[in-house]
Amino acid sequence: MASRPKVGILVTNYQIWIMRVSSMRYLVFLFVIFLYSCGSSSESSSGLLPPASGRPGEMIVVADSGQWAGDVGEAIRETFGQEVPGINRPEAMFKMNRVEPAKMTRILRTVKNLMFVVTLDSNTPASRRIRSYFSESSLERIRLESDLYVLVDKDEFAKGQQVMYLFGQTEAQLINHIRENSDNLVALFNQDEARRLRSSLYKGQRSDGIKKSLINDHNCSMEIPFGWRMEYTTPGFAWIRQVNDDNDKNIFISYIPYTSENLFTQQGLIAYRDSVAQRQLFEDPDRTDSFVITETSVPFIPVQTRQVDFNGKYAVNMSGLWRTNNFSMGGPFTGYAFVDQSMNRFYYIEGFIFSPDKSQRELIREMRVILNTFRTAEMRNGSAAGAAN
């Protein structure tokens, strides 16, 4: 596991870990390739698949009605329907719609996020129909190997699609697997959502002027979509912004000499963030008495920190709420803290948004996608590669 950088010590050989797992067995059976009857359609083999349809964050779940209404459905809803952390209005990670197997039309099969759920101890017509998607040899493996419970396939019925099969010998067994590996399962769909968003954000022009400014003035880079502007830049800090009718999207990059690993604690990160925001981030640049702070007084939306891999580096992701000190504005933020060893720089980069009374889930996802394009000179020279969660 990656270790936290220590002052004066060059950390180079740490293991990259992207997903936390309840046991190492998960990585073995996650990528087991099944031979299932629906995976070799003439459309797929001829490359004539339609583009995936549906809105971001939407998912169709194909399951027996009884299982969906019972404990299996509850485990799935707890996992994929959990609230997005760190935003100031309740929003589910994924909006799920259950469909009976017999009602799966050609159009419904092309949604971006599709899940099939079945257990061998259910013999309803719906369960039998879902089992028909598997070959006999695959079903036999499920009967014999209790660790097998998930299959992930891309572009099965449409281009840009993520399909997940959740299965088990019994309902109790499947429920246990889902709850033990909930973070991993959600991450698979979230990573695909990020991939689609990244393709959409960068399919057109980019703000090359901002990238050049970051390289020349700060010795780092970031891929900024077209329509953003450099709000303010000074040694150790850059603020990039896009203001629209419905939202105000912001990214800032800050760095100082790395002096203490205490900067990676939640308390240390909040203190550092607030010191930067109070000096550099204002509701109105002409009113320096109205500045941004971290909101720590809302008990049901606490600031959260977690260790992640960020482009091959040990990092801490911090998410929560921000507000101005006069309570006039506020919203969610997400940021990453890490060290560039070659320059002995401690970086904290962040995306925060102001979008009152609007959905914020996809805006925060957009912030994460853009932040993950950040590169220090060390990263650009090929010493690190990867992606943060």
PDB file of C-alpha atoms in Angstrom, residues 82-307:
ATOM      1  CA  GLN A  82     -26.718   5.608  -1.706  1.00  0.00           C
ATOM      2  CA  GLU A  83     -26.541   9.371  -1.390  1.00  0.00           C
ATOM      3  CA  VAL A  84     -23.611  11.136  -3.011  1.00  0.00           C
ATOM      4  CA  PRO A  85     -21.371  12.262  -0.135  1.00  0.00           C
ATOM      5  CA  GLY A  86     -20.408  15.869   0.396  1.00  0.00           C
ATOM      6  CA  ILE A  87     -23.213  17.688  -1.443  1.00  0.00           C
ATOM      7  CA  ASN A  88     -25.801  19.885   0.193  1.00  0.00           C
ATOM      8  CA  ARG A  89     -28.926  18.230  -1.222  1.00  0.00           C
ATOM      9  CA  PRO A  90     -29.844  14.527  -1.202  1.00  0.00           C
ATOM     10  CA  GLU A  91     -28.964  12.891  -4.534  1.00  0.00           C
ATOM     11  CA  ALA A  92     -28.634   9.181  -5.210  1.00  0.00           C
ATOM     12  CA  MET A  93     -25.401   7.882  -6.719  1.00  0.00           C
ATOM     13  CA  PHE A  94     -27.519   6.248  -9.443  1.00  0.00           C
ATOM     14  CA  LYS A  95     -31.183   6.606 -10.303  1.00  0.00           C
ATOM     15  CA  MET A  96     -32.402   3.025 -10.742  1.00  0.00           C
ATOM     16  CA  ASN A  97     -35.402   1.753 -12.661  1.00  0.00           C
ATOM     17  CA  ARG A  98     -36.311  -1.937 -12.411  1.00  0.00           C
ATOM     18  CA  VAL A  99     -37.580  -3.692 -15.514  1.00  0.00           C
ATOM     19  CA  GLU A 100     -39.105  -7.144 -15.872  1.00  0.00           C
ATOM     20  CA  PRO A 101     -36.973  -9.391 -18.101  1.00  0.00           C
ATOM     21  CA  ALA A 102     -39.944 -10.004 -20.401  1.00  0.00           C
ATOM     22  CA  LYS A 103     -40.250  -6.244 -20.991  1.00  0.00           C
ATOM     23  CA  MET A 104     -36.652  -5.668 -22.023  1.00  0.00           C
ATOM     24  CA  THR A 105     -37.057  -4.076 -25.422  1.00  0.00           C
ATOM     25  CA  ARG A 106     -34.274  -3.417 -27.887  1.00  0.00           C
ATOM     26  CA  ILE A 107     -34.321   0.256 -26.844  1.00  0.00           C
ATOM     27  CA  LEU A 108     -34.039  -0.505 -23.129  1.00  0.00           C
ATOM     28  CA  ARG A 109     -31.109  -2.838 -23.760  1.00  0.00           C
ATOM     29  CA  THR A 110     -29.051   0.091 -25.112  1.00  0.00           C
ATOM     30  CA  VAL A 111     -28.976   2.166 -21.898  1.00  0.00           C
ATOM     31  CA  LYS A 112     -25.573   3.279 -20.675  1.00  0.00           C
ATOM     32  CA  ASN A 113     -25.768   1.445 -17.341  1.00  0.00           C
ATOM     33  CA  LEU A 114     -27.478  -1.946 -17.327  1.00  0.00           C
ATOM     34  CA  MET A 115     -27.604  -4.560 -14.563  1.00  0.00           C
ATOM     35  CA  PHE A 116     -28.970  -8.116 -14.525  1.00  0.00           C
ATOM     36  CA  VAL A 117     -29.622  -9.788 -11.154  1.00  0.00           C
ATOM     37  CA  VAL A 118     -30.376 -13.494 -10.580  1.00  0.00           C
ATOM     38  CA  THR A 119     -29.806 -16.310  -8.089  1.00  0.00           C
ATOM     39  CA  LEU A 120     -30.007 -20.044  -8.719  1.00  0.00           C
ATOM     40  CA  ASP A 121     -32.423 -20.643  -5.839  1.00  0.00           C
ATOM     41  CA  SER A 122     -35.139 -18.576  -7.552  1.00  0.00           C
ATOM     42  CA  ASN A 123     -37.275 -20.447 -10.072  1.00  0.00           C
ATOM     43  CA  THR A 124     -39.720 -17.734 -11.111  1.00  0.00           C
ATOM     44  CA  PRO A 125     -40.339 -17.108 -14.826  1.00  0.00           C
ATOM     45  CA  ALA A 126     -38.360 -13.859 -14.546  1.00  0.00           C
ATOM     46  CA  SER A 127     -35.353 -15.578 -12.966  1.00  0.00           C
ATOM     47  CA  ARG A 128     -35.435 -18.379 -15.526  1.00  0.00           C
ATOM     48  CA  ARG A 129     -35.449 -15.797 -18.299  1.00  0.00           C
ATOM     49  CA  ILE A 130     -32.396 -14.000 -16.860  1.00  0.00           C
ATOM     50  CA  ARG A 131     -30.581 -17.318 -16.444  1.00  0.00           C
ATOM     51  CA  SER A 132     -31.086 -17.929 -20.146  1.00  0.00           C
ATOM     52  CA  TYR A 133     -28.482 -15.211 -20.725  1.00  0.00           C
ATOM     53  CA  PHE A 134     -25.857 -17.615 -19.345  1.00  0.00           C
ATOM     54  CA  SER A 135     -24.517 -20.727 -21.039  1.00  0.00           C
ATOM     55  CA  GLU A 136     -24.898 -24.077 -19.272  1.00  0.00           C
ATOM     56  CA  SER A 137     -21.174 -24.197 -18.574  1.00  0.00           C
ATOM     57  CA  SER A 138     -21.374 -20.782 -16.918  1.00  0.00           C
ATOM     58  CA  LEU A 139     -24.310 -21.835 -14.743  1.00  0.00           C
ATOM     59  CA  GLU A 140     -22.397 -24.949 -13.721  1.00  0.00           C
ATOM     60  CA  ARG A 141     -19.455 -22.827 -12.609  1.00  0.00           C
ATOM     61  CA  ILE A 142     -21.795 -20.687 -10.508  1.00  0.00           C
ATOM     62  CA  ARG A 143     -23.171 -23.853  -8.891  1.00  0.00           C
ATOM     63  CA  LEU A 144     -19.679 -25.080  -8.033  1.00  0.00           C
ATOM     64  CA  GLU A 145     -17.819 -21.857  -7.135  1.00  0.00           C
ATOM     65  CA  SER A 146     -19.411 -19.772  -4.409  1.00  0.00           C
ATOM     66  CA  ASP A 147     -16.908 -16.911  -4.858  1.00  0.00           C
ATOM     67  CA  LEU A 148     -18.215 -16.067  -8.315  1.00  0.00           C
ATOM     68  CA  TYR A 149     -20.843 -13.366  -8.198  1.00  0.00           C
ATOM     69  CA  VAL A 150     -20.151 -10.621 -10.767  1.00  0.00           C
ATOM     70  CA  LEU A 151     -19.423 -10.270 -14.448  1.00  0.00           C
ATOM     71  CA  VAL A 152     -18.779  -6.911 -16.097  1.00  0.00           C
ATOM     72  CA  ASP A 153     -18.998  -6.431 -19.843  1.00  0.00           C
ATOM     73  CA  LYS A 154     -18.662  -3.338 -22.014  1.00  0.00           C
ATOM     74  CA  ASP A 155     -20.474  -2.531 -25.255  1.00  0.00           C
ATOM     75  CA  GLU A 156     -22.608  -5.673 -25.141  1.00  0.00           C
ATOM     76  CA  PHE A 157     -25.759  -4.161 -26.646  1.00  0.00           C
ATOM     77  CA  ALA A 158     -24.545  -0.607 -27.410  1.00  0.00           C
ATOM     78  CA  LYS A 159     -21.354   1.387 -27.815  1.00  0.00           C
ATOM     79  CA  GLY A 160     -20.282   3.113 -24.621  1.00  0.00           C
ATOM     80  CA  GLN A 161     -22.335   0.770 -22.432  1.00  0.00           C
ATOM     81  CA  GLN A 162     -21.485  -0.854 -19.100  1.00  0.00           C
ATOM     82  CA  VAL A 163     -23.309  -4.107 -18.296  1.00  0.00           C
ATOM     83  CA  MET A 164     -23.072  -5.870 -14.944  1.00  0.00           C
ATOM     84  CA  TYR A 165     -24.367  -9.329 -14.077  1.00  0.00           C
ATOM     85  CA  LEU A 166     -24.851  -9.992 -10.358  1.00  0.00           C
ATOM     86  CA  PHE A 167     -25.546 -13.630  -9.515  1.00  0.00           C
ATOM     87  CA  GLY A 168     -25.217 -16.235  -6.804  1.00  0.00           C
ATOM     88  CA  GLN A 169     -26.167 -19.702  -5.717  1.00  0.00           C
ATOM     89  CA  THR A 170     -28.572 -18.257  -3.148  1.00  0.00           C
ATOM     90  CA  GLU A 171     -30.058 -14.885  -2.282  1.00  0.00           C
ATOM     91  CA  ALA A 172     -28.216 -14.803   1.046  1.00  0.00           C
ATOM     92  CA  GLN A 173     -24.910 -15.473  -0.681  1.00  0.00           C
ATOM     93  CA  LEU A 174     -25.428 -12.720  -3.265  1.00  0.00           C
ATOM     94  CA  ILE A 175     -26.521 -10.213  -0.623  1.00  0.00           C
ATOM     95  CA  ASN A 176     -23.364 -10.923   1.348  1.00  0.00           C
ATOM     96  CA  HIS A 177     -21.155 -10.418  -1.720  1.00  0.00           C
ATOM     97  CA  ILE A 178     -22.874  -7.134  -2.624  1.00  0.00           C
ATOM     98  CA  ARG A 179     -22.540  -5.676   0.859  1.00  0.00           C
ATOM     99  CA  GLU A 180     -18.935  -6.794   1.304  1.00  0.00           C
ATOM    100  CA  ASN A 181     -17.884  -5.266  -2.030  1.00  0.00           C
ATOM    101  CA  SER A 182     -20.282  -2.336  -2.401  1.00  0.00           C
ATOM    102  CA  ASP A 183     -17.557   0.287  -2.926  1.00  0.00           C
ATOM    103  CA  ASN A 184     -15.906  -1.784  -5.657  1.00  0.00           C
ATOM    104  CA  LEU A 185     -19.174  -2.375  -7.497  1.00  0.00           C
ATOM    105  CA  VAL A 186     -20.131   1.307  -7.447  1.00  0.00           C
ATOM    106  CA  ALA A 187     -16.619   2.255  -8.590  1.00  0.00           C
ATOM    107  CA  LEU A 188     -16.995   0.178 -11.749  1.00  0.00           C
ATOM    108  CA  PHE A 189     -20.007   2.209 -12.898  1.00  0.00           C
ATOM    109  CA  ASN A 190     -18.548   5.498 -11.653  1.00  0.00           C
ATOM    110  CA  GLN A 191     -15.364   4.936 -13.642  1.00  0.00           C
ATOM    111  CA  ASP A 192     -17.398   4.354 -16.782  1.00  0.00           C
ATOM    112  CA  GLU A 193     -19.476   7.484 -16.124  1.00  0.00           C
ATOM    113  CA  ALA A 194     -16.229   9.436 -15.777  1.00  0.00           C
ATOM    114  CA  ARG A 195     -14.902   7.973 -19.017  1.00  0.00           C
ATOM    115  CA  ARG A 196     -18.014   9.064 -20.922  1.00  0.00           C
ATOM    116  CA  LEU A 197     -17.925  12.520 -19.374  1.00  0.00           C
ATOM    117  CA  ARG A 198     -14.241  12.905 -20.180  1.00  0.00           C
ATOM    118  CA  SER A 199     -14.937  12.048 -23.817  1.00  0.00           C
ATOM    119  CA  SER A 200     -17.728  14.631 -23.931  1.00  0.00           C
ATOM    120  CA  LEU A 201     -15.778  17.402 -22.181  1.00  0.00           C
ATOM    121  CA  TYR A 202     -12.739  17.119 -24.429  1.00  0.00           C
ATOM    122  CA  LYS A 203     -14.242  16.281 -27.788  1.00  0.00           C
ATOM    123  CA  GLY A 204     -14.079  19.931 -28.869  1.00  0.00           C
ATOM    124  CA  GLN A 205     -11.636  22.759 -28.308  1.00  0.00           C
ATOM    125  CA  ARG A 206      -9.661  23.140 -25.114  1.00  0.00           C
ATOM    126  CA  SER A 207      -8.420  26.186 -23.247  1.00  0.00           C
ATOM    127  CA  ASP A 208      -4.814  25.844 -24.396  1.00  0.00           C
ATOM    128  CA  GLY A 209      -3.960  29.312 -23.140  1.00  0.00           C
ATOM    129  CA  ILE A 210      -4.712  28.285 -19.562  1.00  0.00           C
ATOM    130  CA  LYS A 211      -2.625  25.134 -19.925  1.00  0.00           C
ATOM    131  CA  LYS A 212       0.333  27.147 -21.259  1.00  0.00           C
ATOM    132  CA  SER A 213      -0.018  29.632 -18.405  1.00  0.00           C
ATOM    133  CA  LEU A 214       0.093  26.810 -15.847  1.00  0.00           C
ATOM    134  CA  ILE A 215       3.162  25.287 -17.478  1.00  0.00           C
ATOM    135  CA  ASN A 216       5.047  28.578 -17.762  1.00  0.00           C
ATOM    136  CA  ASP A 217       4.076  30.100 -14.409  1.00  0.00           C
ATOM    137  CA  HIS A 218       3.604  27.058 -12.159  1.00  0.00           C
ATOM    138  CA  ASN A 219       5.462  24.169 -13.810  1.00  0.00           C
ATOM    139  CA  CYS A 220       2.304  22.048 -13.894  1.00  0.00           C
ATOM    140  CA  SER A 221      -0.539  21.494 -16.358  1.00  0.00           C
ATOM    141  CA  MET A 222      -4.240  20.724 -16.536  1.00  0.00           C
ATOM    142  CA  GLU A 223      -6.554  20.040 -19.461  1.00  0.00           C
ATOM    143  CA  ILE A 224      -9.261  22.716 -19.247  1.00  0.00           C
ATOM    144  CA  PRO A 225     -12.350  22.453 -21.492  1.00  0.00           C
ATOM    145  CA  PHE A 226     -13.227  25.368 -23.744  1.00  0.00           C
ATOM    146  CA  GLY A 227     -15.158  28.202 -22.099  1.00  0.00           C
ATOM    147  CA  TRP A 228     -13.178  28.496 -18.863  1.00  0.00           C
ATOM    148  CA  ARG A 229     -11.032  31.518 -17.970  1.00  0.00           C
ATOM    149  CA  MET A 230      -8.064  32.195 -15.732  1.00  0.00           C
ATOM    150  CA  GLU A 231      -9.604  34.215 -12.931  1.00  0.00           C
ATOM    151  CA  TYR A 232      -6.417  34.904 -11.006  1.00  0.00           C
ATOM    152  CA  THR A 233      -2.854  33.626 -10.866  1.00  0.00           C
ATOM    153  CA  THR A 234       0.040  34.362  -8.534  1.00  0.00           C
ATOM    154  CA  PRO A 235       3.056  32.348  -7.384  1.00  0.00           C
ATOM    155  CA  GLY A 236       1.751  29.273  -5.562  1.00  0.00           C
ATOM    156  CA  PHE A 237      -1.863  29.720  -6.666  1.00  0.00           C
ATOM    157  CA  ALA A 238      -4.115  29.725  -9.750  1.00  0.00           C
ATOM    158  CA  TRP A 239      -7.917  30.107  -9.900  1.00  0.00           C
ATOM    159  CA  ILE A 240      -9.756  28.926 -13.033  1.00  0.00           C
ATOM    160  CA  ARG A 241     -13.460  29.571 -13.488  1.00  0.00           C
ATOM    161  CA  GLN A 242     -16.505  29.119 -15.702  1.00  0.00           C
ATOM    162  CA  VAL A 243     -19.656  31.093 -14.898  1.00  0.00           C
ATOM    163  CA  ASN A 244     -22.926  30.010 -16.533  1.00  0.00           C
ATOM    164  CA  ASP A 245     -26.561  30.954 -16.059  1.00  0.00           C
ATOM    165  CA  ASP A 246     -27.208  27.885 -13.877  1.00  0.00           C
ATOM    166  CA  ASN A 247     -23.902  27.402 -12.094  1.00  0.00           C
ATOM    167  CA  ASP A 248     -20.518  28.791 -11.182  1.00  0.00           C
ATOM    168  CA  LYS A 249     -17.716  26.205 -11.578  1.00  0.00           C
ATOM    169  CA  ASN A 250     -14.312  26.796 -10.041  1.00  0.00           C
ATOM    170  CA  ILE A 251     -10.951  25.033  -9.892  1.00  0.00           C
ATOM    171  CA  PHE A 252      -7.933  26.210  -7.960  1.00  0.00           C
ATOM    172  CA  ILE A 253      -4.376  24.935  -7.766  1.00  0.00           C
ATOM    173  CA  SER A 254      -2.274  25.732  -4.707  1.00  0.00           C
ATOM    174  CA  TYR A 255       1.132  24.597  -3.539  1.00  0.00           C
ATOM    175  CA  ILE A 256       3.759  25.252  -0.878  1.00  0.00           C
ATOM    176  CA  PRO A 257       7.068  23.621   0.096  1.00  0.00           C
ATOM    177  CA  TYR A 258       6.396  20.251   1.706  1.00  0.00           C
ATOM    178  CA  THR A 259       7.357  20.417   5.375  1.00  0.00           C
ATOM    179  CA  SER A 260       5.138  18.055   7.357  1.00  0.00           C
ATOM    180  CA  GLU A 261       3.039  14.950   6.827  1.00  0.00           C
ATOM    181  CA  ASN A 262       0.490  16.532   9.183  1.00  0.00           C
ATOM    182  CA  LEU A 263      -0.745  18.350   6.080  1.00  0.00           C
ATOM    183  CA  PHE A 264      -2.395  15.062   5.067  1.00  0.00           C
ATOM    184  CA  THR A 265      -4.578  14.828   8.182  1.00  0.00           C
ATOM    185  CA  GLN A 266      -8.142  16.081   7.887  1.00  0.00           C
ATOM    186  CA  GLN A 267      -7.476  18.843  10.382  1.00  0.00           C
ATOM    187  CA  GLY A 268      -4.306  19.839   8.555  1.00  0.00           C
ATOM    188  CA  LEU A 269      -6.017  19.860   5.163  1.00  0.00           C
ATOM    189  CA  ILE A 270      -8.934  21.973   6.371  1.00  0.00           C
ATOM    190  CA  ALA A 271      -6.539  24.462   7.972  1.00  0.00           C
ATOM    191  CA  TYR A 272      -4.448  24.680   4.803  1.00  0.00           C
ATOM    192  CA  ARG A 273      -7.522  25.012   2.574  1.00  0.00           C
ATOM    193  CA  ASP A 274      -8.949  27.795   4.737  1.00  0.00           C
ATOM    194  CA  SER A 275      -5.643  29.668   4.771  1.00  0.00           C
ATOM    195  CA  VAL A 276      -5.538  29.610   0.954  1.00  0.00           C
ATOM    196  CA  ALA A 277      -9.221  30.458   0.500  1.00  0.00           C
ATOM    197  CA  GLN A 278      -9.163  33.374   2.936  1.00  0.00           C
ATOM    198  CA  ARG A 279      -6.266  34.965   1.031  1.00  0.00           C
ATOM    199  CA  GLN A 280      -7.300  34.137  -2.551  1.00  0.00           C
ATOM    200  CA  LEU A 281     -10.990  33.189  -2.975  1.00  0.00           C
ATOM    201  CA  PHE A 282     -13.540  35.967  -2.640  1.00  0.00           C
ATOM    202  CA  GLU A 283     -17.236  36.207  -3.411  1.00  0.00           C
ATOM    203  CA  ASP A 284     -16.418  39.579  -4.965  1.00  0.00           C
ATOM    204  CA  PRO A 285     -12.754  40.377  -5.759  1.00  0.00           C
ATOM    205  CA  ASP A 286     -13.425  43.974  -4.728  1.00  0.00           C
ATOM    206  CA  ARG A 287     -14.698  42.837  -1.305  1.00  0.00           C
ATOM    207  CA  THR A 288     -11.939  40.942   0.447  1.00  0.00           C
ATOM    208  CA  ASP A 289     -14.077  40.786   3.607  1.00  0.00           C
ATOM    209  CA  SER A 290     -16.271  38.148   1.918  1.00  0.00           C
ATOM    210  CA  PHE A 291     -14.107  35.063   1.490  1.00  0.00           C
ATOM    211  CA  VAL A 292     -14.524  31.303   1.188  1.00  0.00           C
ATOM    212  CA  ILE A 293     -14.217  28.941   4.160  1.00  0.00           C
ATOM    213  CA  THR A 294     -14.754  25.227   4.755  1.00  0.00           C
ATOM    214  CA  GLU A 295     -18.170  24.440   6.221  1.00  0.00           C
ATOM    215  CA  THR A 296     -17.643  22.268   9.302  1.00  0.00           C
ATOM    216  CA  SER A 297     -20.809  23.045  11.276  1.00  0.00           C
ATOM    217  CA  VAL A 298     -23.298  20.862   9.341  1.00  0.00           C
ATOM    218  CA  PRO A 299     -23.295  17.539  11.247  1.00  0.00           C
ATOM    219  CA  PHE A 300     -25.150  15.523   8.603  1.00  0.00           C
ATOM    220  CA  ILE A 301     -22.758  16.593   5.803  1.00  0.00           C
ATOM    221  CA  PRO A 302     -19.310  16.294   7.389  1.00  0.00           C
ATOM    222  CA  VAL A 303     -16.020  16.898   5.645  1.00  0.00           C
ATOM    223  CA  GLN A 304     -14.726  13.510   4.506  1.00  0.00           C
ATOM    224  CA  THR A 305     -11.168  12.440   3.687  1.00  0.00           C
ATOM    225  CA  ARG A 306      -9.900   9.199   2.183  1.00  0.00           C
ATOM    226  CA  GLN A 307      -6.615   7.878   0.862  1.00  0.00           C
TER     227      GLN A 307
END
